[in-house]
Structure formats: C-alpha cells, structure tokens
Tab-separated table of C-alpha atoms in Angstrom:
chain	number	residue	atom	x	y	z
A	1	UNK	CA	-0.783	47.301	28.090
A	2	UNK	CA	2.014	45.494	26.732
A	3	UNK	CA	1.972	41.654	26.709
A	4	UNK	CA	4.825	40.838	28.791
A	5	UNK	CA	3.183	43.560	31.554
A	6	UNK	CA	0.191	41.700	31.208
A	7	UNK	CA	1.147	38.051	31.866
A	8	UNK	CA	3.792	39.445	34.837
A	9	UNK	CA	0.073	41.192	36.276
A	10	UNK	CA	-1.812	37.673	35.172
A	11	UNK	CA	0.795	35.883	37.197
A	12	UNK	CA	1.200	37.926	40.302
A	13	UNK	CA	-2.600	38.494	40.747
A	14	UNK	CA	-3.013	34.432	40.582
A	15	UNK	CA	-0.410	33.662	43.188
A	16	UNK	CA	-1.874	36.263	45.497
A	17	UNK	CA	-5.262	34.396	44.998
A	18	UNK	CA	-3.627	30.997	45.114
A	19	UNK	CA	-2.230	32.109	48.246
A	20	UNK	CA	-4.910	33.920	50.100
A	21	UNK	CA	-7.347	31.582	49.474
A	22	UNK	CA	-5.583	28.605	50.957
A	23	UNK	CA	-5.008	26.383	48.463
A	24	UNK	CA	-1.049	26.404	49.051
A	25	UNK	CA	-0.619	27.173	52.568
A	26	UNK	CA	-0.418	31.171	52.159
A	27	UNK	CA	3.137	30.655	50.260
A	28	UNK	CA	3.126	32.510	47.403
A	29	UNK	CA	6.481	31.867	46.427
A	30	UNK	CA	5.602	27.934	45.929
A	31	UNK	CA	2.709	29.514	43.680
A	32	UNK	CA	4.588	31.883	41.270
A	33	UNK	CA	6.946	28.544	41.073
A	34	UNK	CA	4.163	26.585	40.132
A	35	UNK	CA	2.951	29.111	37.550
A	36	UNK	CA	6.312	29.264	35.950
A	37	UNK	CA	6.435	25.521	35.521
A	38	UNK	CA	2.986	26.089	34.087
A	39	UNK	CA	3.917	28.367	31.444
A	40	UNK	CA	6.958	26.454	30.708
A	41	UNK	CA	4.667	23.091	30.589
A	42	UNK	CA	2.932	24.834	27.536
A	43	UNK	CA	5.982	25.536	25.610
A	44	UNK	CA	6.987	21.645	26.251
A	45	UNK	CA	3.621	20.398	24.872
A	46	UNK	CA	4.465	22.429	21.635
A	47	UNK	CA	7.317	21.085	21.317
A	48	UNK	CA	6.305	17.398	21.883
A	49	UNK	CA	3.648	17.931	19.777
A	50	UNK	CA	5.797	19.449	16.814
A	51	UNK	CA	7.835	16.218	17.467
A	52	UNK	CA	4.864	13.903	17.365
A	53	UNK	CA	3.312	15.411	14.096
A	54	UNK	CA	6.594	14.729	12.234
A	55	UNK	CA	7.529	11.664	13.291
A	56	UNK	CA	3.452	10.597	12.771
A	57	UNK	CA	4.014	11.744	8.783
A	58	UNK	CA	6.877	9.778	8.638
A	59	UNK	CA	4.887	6.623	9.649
A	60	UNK	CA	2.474	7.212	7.141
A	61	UNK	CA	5.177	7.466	4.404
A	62	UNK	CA	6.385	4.253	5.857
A	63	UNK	CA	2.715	2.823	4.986
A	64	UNK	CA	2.749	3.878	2.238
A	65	UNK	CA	5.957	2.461	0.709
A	66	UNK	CA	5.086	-1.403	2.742
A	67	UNK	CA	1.601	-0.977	0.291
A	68	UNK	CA	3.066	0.303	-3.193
A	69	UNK	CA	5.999	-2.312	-2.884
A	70	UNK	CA	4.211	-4.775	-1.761
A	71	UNK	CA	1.275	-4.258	-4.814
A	72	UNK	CA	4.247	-3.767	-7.233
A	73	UNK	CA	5.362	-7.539	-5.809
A	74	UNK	CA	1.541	-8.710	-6.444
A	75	UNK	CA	1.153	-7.343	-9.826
A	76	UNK	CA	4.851	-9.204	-10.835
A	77	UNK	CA	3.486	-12.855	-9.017
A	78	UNK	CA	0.375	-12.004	-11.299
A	79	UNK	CA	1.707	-11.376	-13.965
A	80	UNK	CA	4.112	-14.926	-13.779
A	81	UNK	CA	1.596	-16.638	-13.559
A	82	UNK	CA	3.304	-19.265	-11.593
A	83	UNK	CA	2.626	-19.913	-7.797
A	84	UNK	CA	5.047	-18.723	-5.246
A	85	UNK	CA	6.006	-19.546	-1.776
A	86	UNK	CA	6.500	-15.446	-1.702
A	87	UNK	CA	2.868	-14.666	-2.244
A	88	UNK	CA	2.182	-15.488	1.714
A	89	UNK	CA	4.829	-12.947	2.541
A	90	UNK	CA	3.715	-9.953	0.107
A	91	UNK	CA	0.215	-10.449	1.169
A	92	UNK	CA	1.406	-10.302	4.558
A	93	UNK	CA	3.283	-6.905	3.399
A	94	UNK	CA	-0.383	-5.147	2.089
A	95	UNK	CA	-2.168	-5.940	4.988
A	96	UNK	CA	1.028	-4.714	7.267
A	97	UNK	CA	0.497	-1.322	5.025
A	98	UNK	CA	-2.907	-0.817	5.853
A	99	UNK	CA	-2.622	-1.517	9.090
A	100	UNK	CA	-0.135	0.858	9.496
A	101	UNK	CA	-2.386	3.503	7.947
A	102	UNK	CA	-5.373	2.231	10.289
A	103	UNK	CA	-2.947	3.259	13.219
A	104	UNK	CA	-2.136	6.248	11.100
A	105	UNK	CA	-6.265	7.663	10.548
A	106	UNK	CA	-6.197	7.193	14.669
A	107	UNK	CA	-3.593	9.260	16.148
A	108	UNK	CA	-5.560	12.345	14.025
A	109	UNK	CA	-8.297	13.030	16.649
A	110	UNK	CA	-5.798	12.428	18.904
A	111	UNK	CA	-4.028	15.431	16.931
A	112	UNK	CA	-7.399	17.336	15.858
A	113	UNK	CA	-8.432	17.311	20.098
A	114	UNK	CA	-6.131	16.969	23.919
A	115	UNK	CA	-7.972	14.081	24.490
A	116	UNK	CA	-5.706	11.268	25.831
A	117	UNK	CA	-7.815	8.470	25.092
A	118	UNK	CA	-7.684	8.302	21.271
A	119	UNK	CA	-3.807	9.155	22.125
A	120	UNK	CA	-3.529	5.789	24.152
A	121	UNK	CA	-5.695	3.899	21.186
A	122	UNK	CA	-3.053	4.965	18.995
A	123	UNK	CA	-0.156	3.768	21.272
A	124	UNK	CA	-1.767	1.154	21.120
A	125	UNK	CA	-2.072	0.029	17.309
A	126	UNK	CA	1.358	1.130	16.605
A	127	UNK	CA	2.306	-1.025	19.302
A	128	UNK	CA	0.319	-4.100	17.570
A	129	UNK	CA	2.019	-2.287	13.895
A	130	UNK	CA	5.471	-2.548	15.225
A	131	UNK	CA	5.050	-5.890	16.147
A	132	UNK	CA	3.957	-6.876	12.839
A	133	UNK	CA	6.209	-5.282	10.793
A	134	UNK	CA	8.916	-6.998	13.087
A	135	UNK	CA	7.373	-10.325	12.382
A	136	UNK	CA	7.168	-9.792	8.754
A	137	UNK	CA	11.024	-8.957	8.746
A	138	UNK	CA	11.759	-11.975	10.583
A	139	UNK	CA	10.291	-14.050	8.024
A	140	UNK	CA	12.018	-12.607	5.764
A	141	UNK	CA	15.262	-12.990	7.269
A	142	UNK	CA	14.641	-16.963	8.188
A	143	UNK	CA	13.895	-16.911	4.035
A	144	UNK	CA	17.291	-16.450	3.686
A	145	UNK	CA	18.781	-18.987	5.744
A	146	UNK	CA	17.016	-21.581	3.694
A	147	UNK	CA	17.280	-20.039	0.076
A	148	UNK	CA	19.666	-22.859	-0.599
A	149	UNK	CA	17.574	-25.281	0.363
A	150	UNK	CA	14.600	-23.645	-1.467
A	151	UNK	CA	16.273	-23.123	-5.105
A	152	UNK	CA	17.348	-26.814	-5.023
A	153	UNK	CA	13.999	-27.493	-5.551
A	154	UNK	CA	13.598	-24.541	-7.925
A	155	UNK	CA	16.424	-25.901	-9.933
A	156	UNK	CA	16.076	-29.088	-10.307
A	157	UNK	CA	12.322	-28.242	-11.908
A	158	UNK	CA	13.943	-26.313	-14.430
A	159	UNK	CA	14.484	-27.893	-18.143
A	160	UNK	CA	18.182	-28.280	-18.660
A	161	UNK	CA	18.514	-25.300	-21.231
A	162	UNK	CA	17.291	-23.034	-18.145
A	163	UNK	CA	19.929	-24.537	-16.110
A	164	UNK	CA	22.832	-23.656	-18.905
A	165	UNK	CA	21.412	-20.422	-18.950
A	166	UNK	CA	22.475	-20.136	-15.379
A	167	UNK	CA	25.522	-21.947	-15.326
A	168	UNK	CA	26.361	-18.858	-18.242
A	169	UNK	CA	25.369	-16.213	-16.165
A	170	UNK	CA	26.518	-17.058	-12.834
A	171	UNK	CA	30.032	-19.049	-14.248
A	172	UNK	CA	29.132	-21.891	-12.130
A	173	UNK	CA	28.493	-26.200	-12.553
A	174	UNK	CA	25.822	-27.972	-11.207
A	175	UNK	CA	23.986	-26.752	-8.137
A	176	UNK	CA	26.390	-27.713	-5.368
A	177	UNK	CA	29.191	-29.286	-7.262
A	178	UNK	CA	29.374	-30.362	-10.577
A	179	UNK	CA	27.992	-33.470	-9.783
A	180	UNK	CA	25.632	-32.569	-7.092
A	181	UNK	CA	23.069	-32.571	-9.522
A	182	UNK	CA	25.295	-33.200	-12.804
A	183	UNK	CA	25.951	-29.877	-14.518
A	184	UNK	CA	24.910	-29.218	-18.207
A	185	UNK	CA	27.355	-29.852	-20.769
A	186	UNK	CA	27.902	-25.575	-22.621
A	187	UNK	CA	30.305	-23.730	-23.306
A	188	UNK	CA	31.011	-22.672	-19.541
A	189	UNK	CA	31.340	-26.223	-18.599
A	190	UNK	CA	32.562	-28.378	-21.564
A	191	UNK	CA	33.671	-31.211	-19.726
A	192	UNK	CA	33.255	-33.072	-15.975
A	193	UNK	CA	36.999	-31.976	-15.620
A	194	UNK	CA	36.338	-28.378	-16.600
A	195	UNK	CA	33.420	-28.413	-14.499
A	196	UNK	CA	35.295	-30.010	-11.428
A	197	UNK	CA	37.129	-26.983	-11.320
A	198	UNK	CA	34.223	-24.498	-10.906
A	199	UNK	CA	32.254	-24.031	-8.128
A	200	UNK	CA	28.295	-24.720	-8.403
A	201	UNK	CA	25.678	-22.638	-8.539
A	202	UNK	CA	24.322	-22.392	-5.122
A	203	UNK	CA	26.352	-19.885	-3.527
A	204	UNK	CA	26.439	-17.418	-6.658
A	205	UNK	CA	22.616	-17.759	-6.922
A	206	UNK	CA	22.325	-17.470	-3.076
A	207	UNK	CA	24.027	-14.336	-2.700
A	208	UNK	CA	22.662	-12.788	-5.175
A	209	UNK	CA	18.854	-13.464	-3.852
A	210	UNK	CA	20.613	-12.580	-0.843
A	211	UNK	CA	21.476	-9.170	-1.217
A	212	UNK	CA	17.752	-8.454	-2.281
A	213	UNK	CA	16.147	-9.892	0.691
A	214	UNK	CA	18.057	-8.422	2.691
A	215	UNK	CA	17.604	-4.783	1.783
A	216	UNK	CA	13.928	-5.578	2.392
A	217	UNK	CA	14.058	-7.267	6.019
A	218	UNK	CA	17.143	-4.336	6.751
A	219	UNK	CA	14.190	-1.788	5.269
A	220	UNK	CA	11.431	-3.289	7.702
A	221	UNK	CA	13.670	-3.011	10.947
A	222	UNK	CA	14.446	0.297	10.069
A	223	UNK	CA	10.556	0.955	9.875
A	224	UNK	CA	10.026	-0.910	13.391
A	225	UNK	CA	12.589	1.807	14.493
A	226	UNK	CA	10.147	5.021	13.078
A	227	UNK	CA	7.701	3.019	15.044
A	228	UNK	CA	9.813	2.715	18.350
A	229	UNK	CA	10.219	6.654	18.143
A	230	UNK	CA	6.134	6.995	17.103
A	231	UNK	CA	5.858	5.521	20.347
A	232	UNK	CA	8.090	7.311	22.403
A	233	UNK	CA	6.725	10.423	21.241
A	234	UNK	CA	3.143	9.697	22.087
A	235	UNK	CA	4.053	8.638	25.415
A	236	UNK	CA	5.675	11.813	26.083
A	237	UNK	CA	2.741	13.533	24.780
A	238	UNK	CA	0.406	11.680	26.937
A	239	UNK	CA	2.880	12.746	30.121
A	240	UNK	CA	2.828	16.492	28.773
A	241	UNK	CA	-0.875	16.536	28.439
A	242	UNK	CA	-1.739	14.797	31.971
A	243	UNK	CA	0.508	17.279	33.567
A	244	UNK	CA	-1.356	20.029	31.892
A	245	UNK	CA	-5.037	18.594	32.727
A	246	UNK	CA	-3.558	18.648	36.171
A	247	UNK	CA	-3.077	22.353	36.069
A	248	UNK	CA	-6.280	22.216	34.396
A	249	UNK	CA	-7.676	21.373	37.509
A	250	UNK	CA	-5.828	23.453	39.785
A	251	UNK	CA	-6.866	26.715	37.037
A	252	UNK	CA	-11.078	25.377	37.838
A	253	UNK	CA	-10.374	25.393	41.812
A	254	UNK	CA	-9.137	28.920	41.628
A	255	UNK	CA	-11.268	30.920	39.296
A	256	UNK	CA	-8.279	31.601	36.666
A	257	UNK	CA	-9.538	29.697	33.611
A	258	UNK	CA	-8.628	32.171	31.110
A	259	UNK	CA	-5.402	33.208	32.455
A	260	UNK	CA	-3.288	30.794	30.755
C-alpha cells in the first residue's frame, strides 16, 4: 500500500477510535484536527532541532577560539617574563573557554536522547556561560577607559631611550604634554619649543591599545549573542518536545503507539 494511503488509513482509523471510545466527546473532527497538529508537531521538532544542532556547533567553535586566544595570550605573558595586570583577564578567558565547552559536552545527551532534563541542565550552563563571557567583556571594556591612566605608570618605568623610542614611533612629546612628564630630547623633539608644538604621547598610544581591546570585548559580545540564540533555541526545543510527550500521552491512552 502506498505510504500516503497508509498514514490517511493510520489517521482515520485513530480518530474513529479517539472518538468512539470517549476520549473527545464522540467528535471526530476535533480528533483528525488534533492528529494533523500532531504530524505537523513532528516536522517542527526537526526543524528546531536542525536549528539547535547548528547553532550548538557554533558555540563550541566559540570555545574554542576564547581557549586558543586566550593560551596564545599566556604563552606571550610567559614568554615576557614580566608580570601583567592582563594575566587576571586571560586566565579569566581559559577558564571562560572551558566552561563554555563544559556547557557544550551537556547539551549532547540532551541531543543523543528527548529527554528534557539534560536539555534544561544545558539552558542552564549556557545561561551561567553567557553571563561570564559578558562579564569578561565588561572588564575589558572598563580596561579601556583607564588605559591612560594605566600607561602613565607604564611609562614613566621605562628608561628614557624606551621613551624616545616612542616619542619616534608615535611623533609625539612627553606623555601628556611635553612637560607632563618632560619629553626626551631626539630627533622628533629637539627642543622644549619643538616639543610644545606636538602633542604627547597619551592619546596616540591610547588609541592604538584601543583599537585592540576593543576588537576583543566587540568579539566577546558578539559571542554572548551565539549564546542568546543557544538559548532561544533550546527553549523552543524544550516547548516542541513537551508538546510532543503530551501527545505521547494521549498515543498510551488510546492504544496507537506505533502509529506515529
């Protein structure tokens, strides 16, 4: 018998049963309704699903670029050999990476099996993921509304060859003026009226560490936005797959367990 024959005789015979027996008042026409919102309740769950599974690799790409830039950071601090008040940040970073694949390694029962419980234990850890990926991007961006302040201190540590070197490379005096600590007499600033008329170094130096932070903390937002849709997603596919345990039930009432 050809499929679509079979599935019209499936669905006729299940609303006669659903009818006769009671369960619906005697109205098959509610029944057949409720069959076809059935069938089309399977295709949705498909769908979700399909939507789940990609956005869920997508996460785990995301963990996986927070670790290997993070470890690329740690192997440069190392590798300086000078202490840094970014180490607290890229540590922050690794353990944000595994985390993320933590919540990752859960949502795959939740994947491998329709049960809802290691769906909402996923929810939940991408919830707690989001959260700190949000707070690591925050500290990030408050970094840069005090990298002034901070390479003050950097600068004024540094011997005054260093600071020439700057001055070269940047075309600037000094660090907020040429006088504001006293510039270093080269060949970019020859003389306190030379150097009067150049700005200092601070904002060149500034915006330049700027535009790197920022691509990181814009990066991270971006990643608490895979995780907003992660989330979405699994809600939806907890909705999806409570509305199909409820037909579930409805399928063990009647006798038709292998209809659908």
């Amino acid at each position: 018998m050809p499929t679509g024959r079979r599935s019209s005789l499936f669905t006729s015979v299940s609303a006669y049963r659903l009818g006769h027996e009671g369960h619906f008042g005697g109205d098959t026409g509610s029944t057949l309704e409720l069959l076809e919102k059935k069938r089309k309740g399977v295709k949705m769950v498909n769908k979700v699903l399909a939507a789940f599974i990609g956005v869920d690799i997508v996460f785990a790409i995301t963990g996986a670029i927070i670790v290997g830039f993070s470890v690329s950071k740690e192997y440069e601090e190392v590798n300086r050999e000078e202490e840094s008040d970014t180490a607290n940040i890229v540590a922050a970073g690794i353990g944000n990476g595994i985390f993320t694949f933590v919540a990752f390694v859960t949502t795959l029962p939740a994947l491998a099996t329709n049960s809802r419980s290691w769906l909402k234990a996923a929810v939940c850890l991408i919830v707690v993921d989001a959260l700190y990926t949000l707070i690591v991007g925050l500290q990030l961006w408050i970094l840069t509304l005090r990298i002034k302040e901070t390479f003050f201190g950097i600068w004024k540590s540094q011997l005054p060859e260093v600071q020439g070197l700057m001055q070269e490379a940047f075309n600037c005096c000094g660090y907020f003026n040429s006088t504001t600590p006293a510039f270093k007499t080269d060949s970019t600033c020859p003389s306190p009226a030379t150097a009067a008329l150049m700005t200092g170094c601070a904002t060149p130096l500034t915006r330049f560490s700027n535009t790197f932070v920022d691509n990181i903390f814009t990066a991270l937002f971006g990643i608490v936005g895979v995780d907003a849709v992660l989330i979405v997603a699994a809600l939806c596919l907890l909705k999806e797959r409570k509305e199909m345990e409820r037909y579930r039930h409805i399928d063990e009432k009647t006798g038709a367990r292998g209809t659908f």
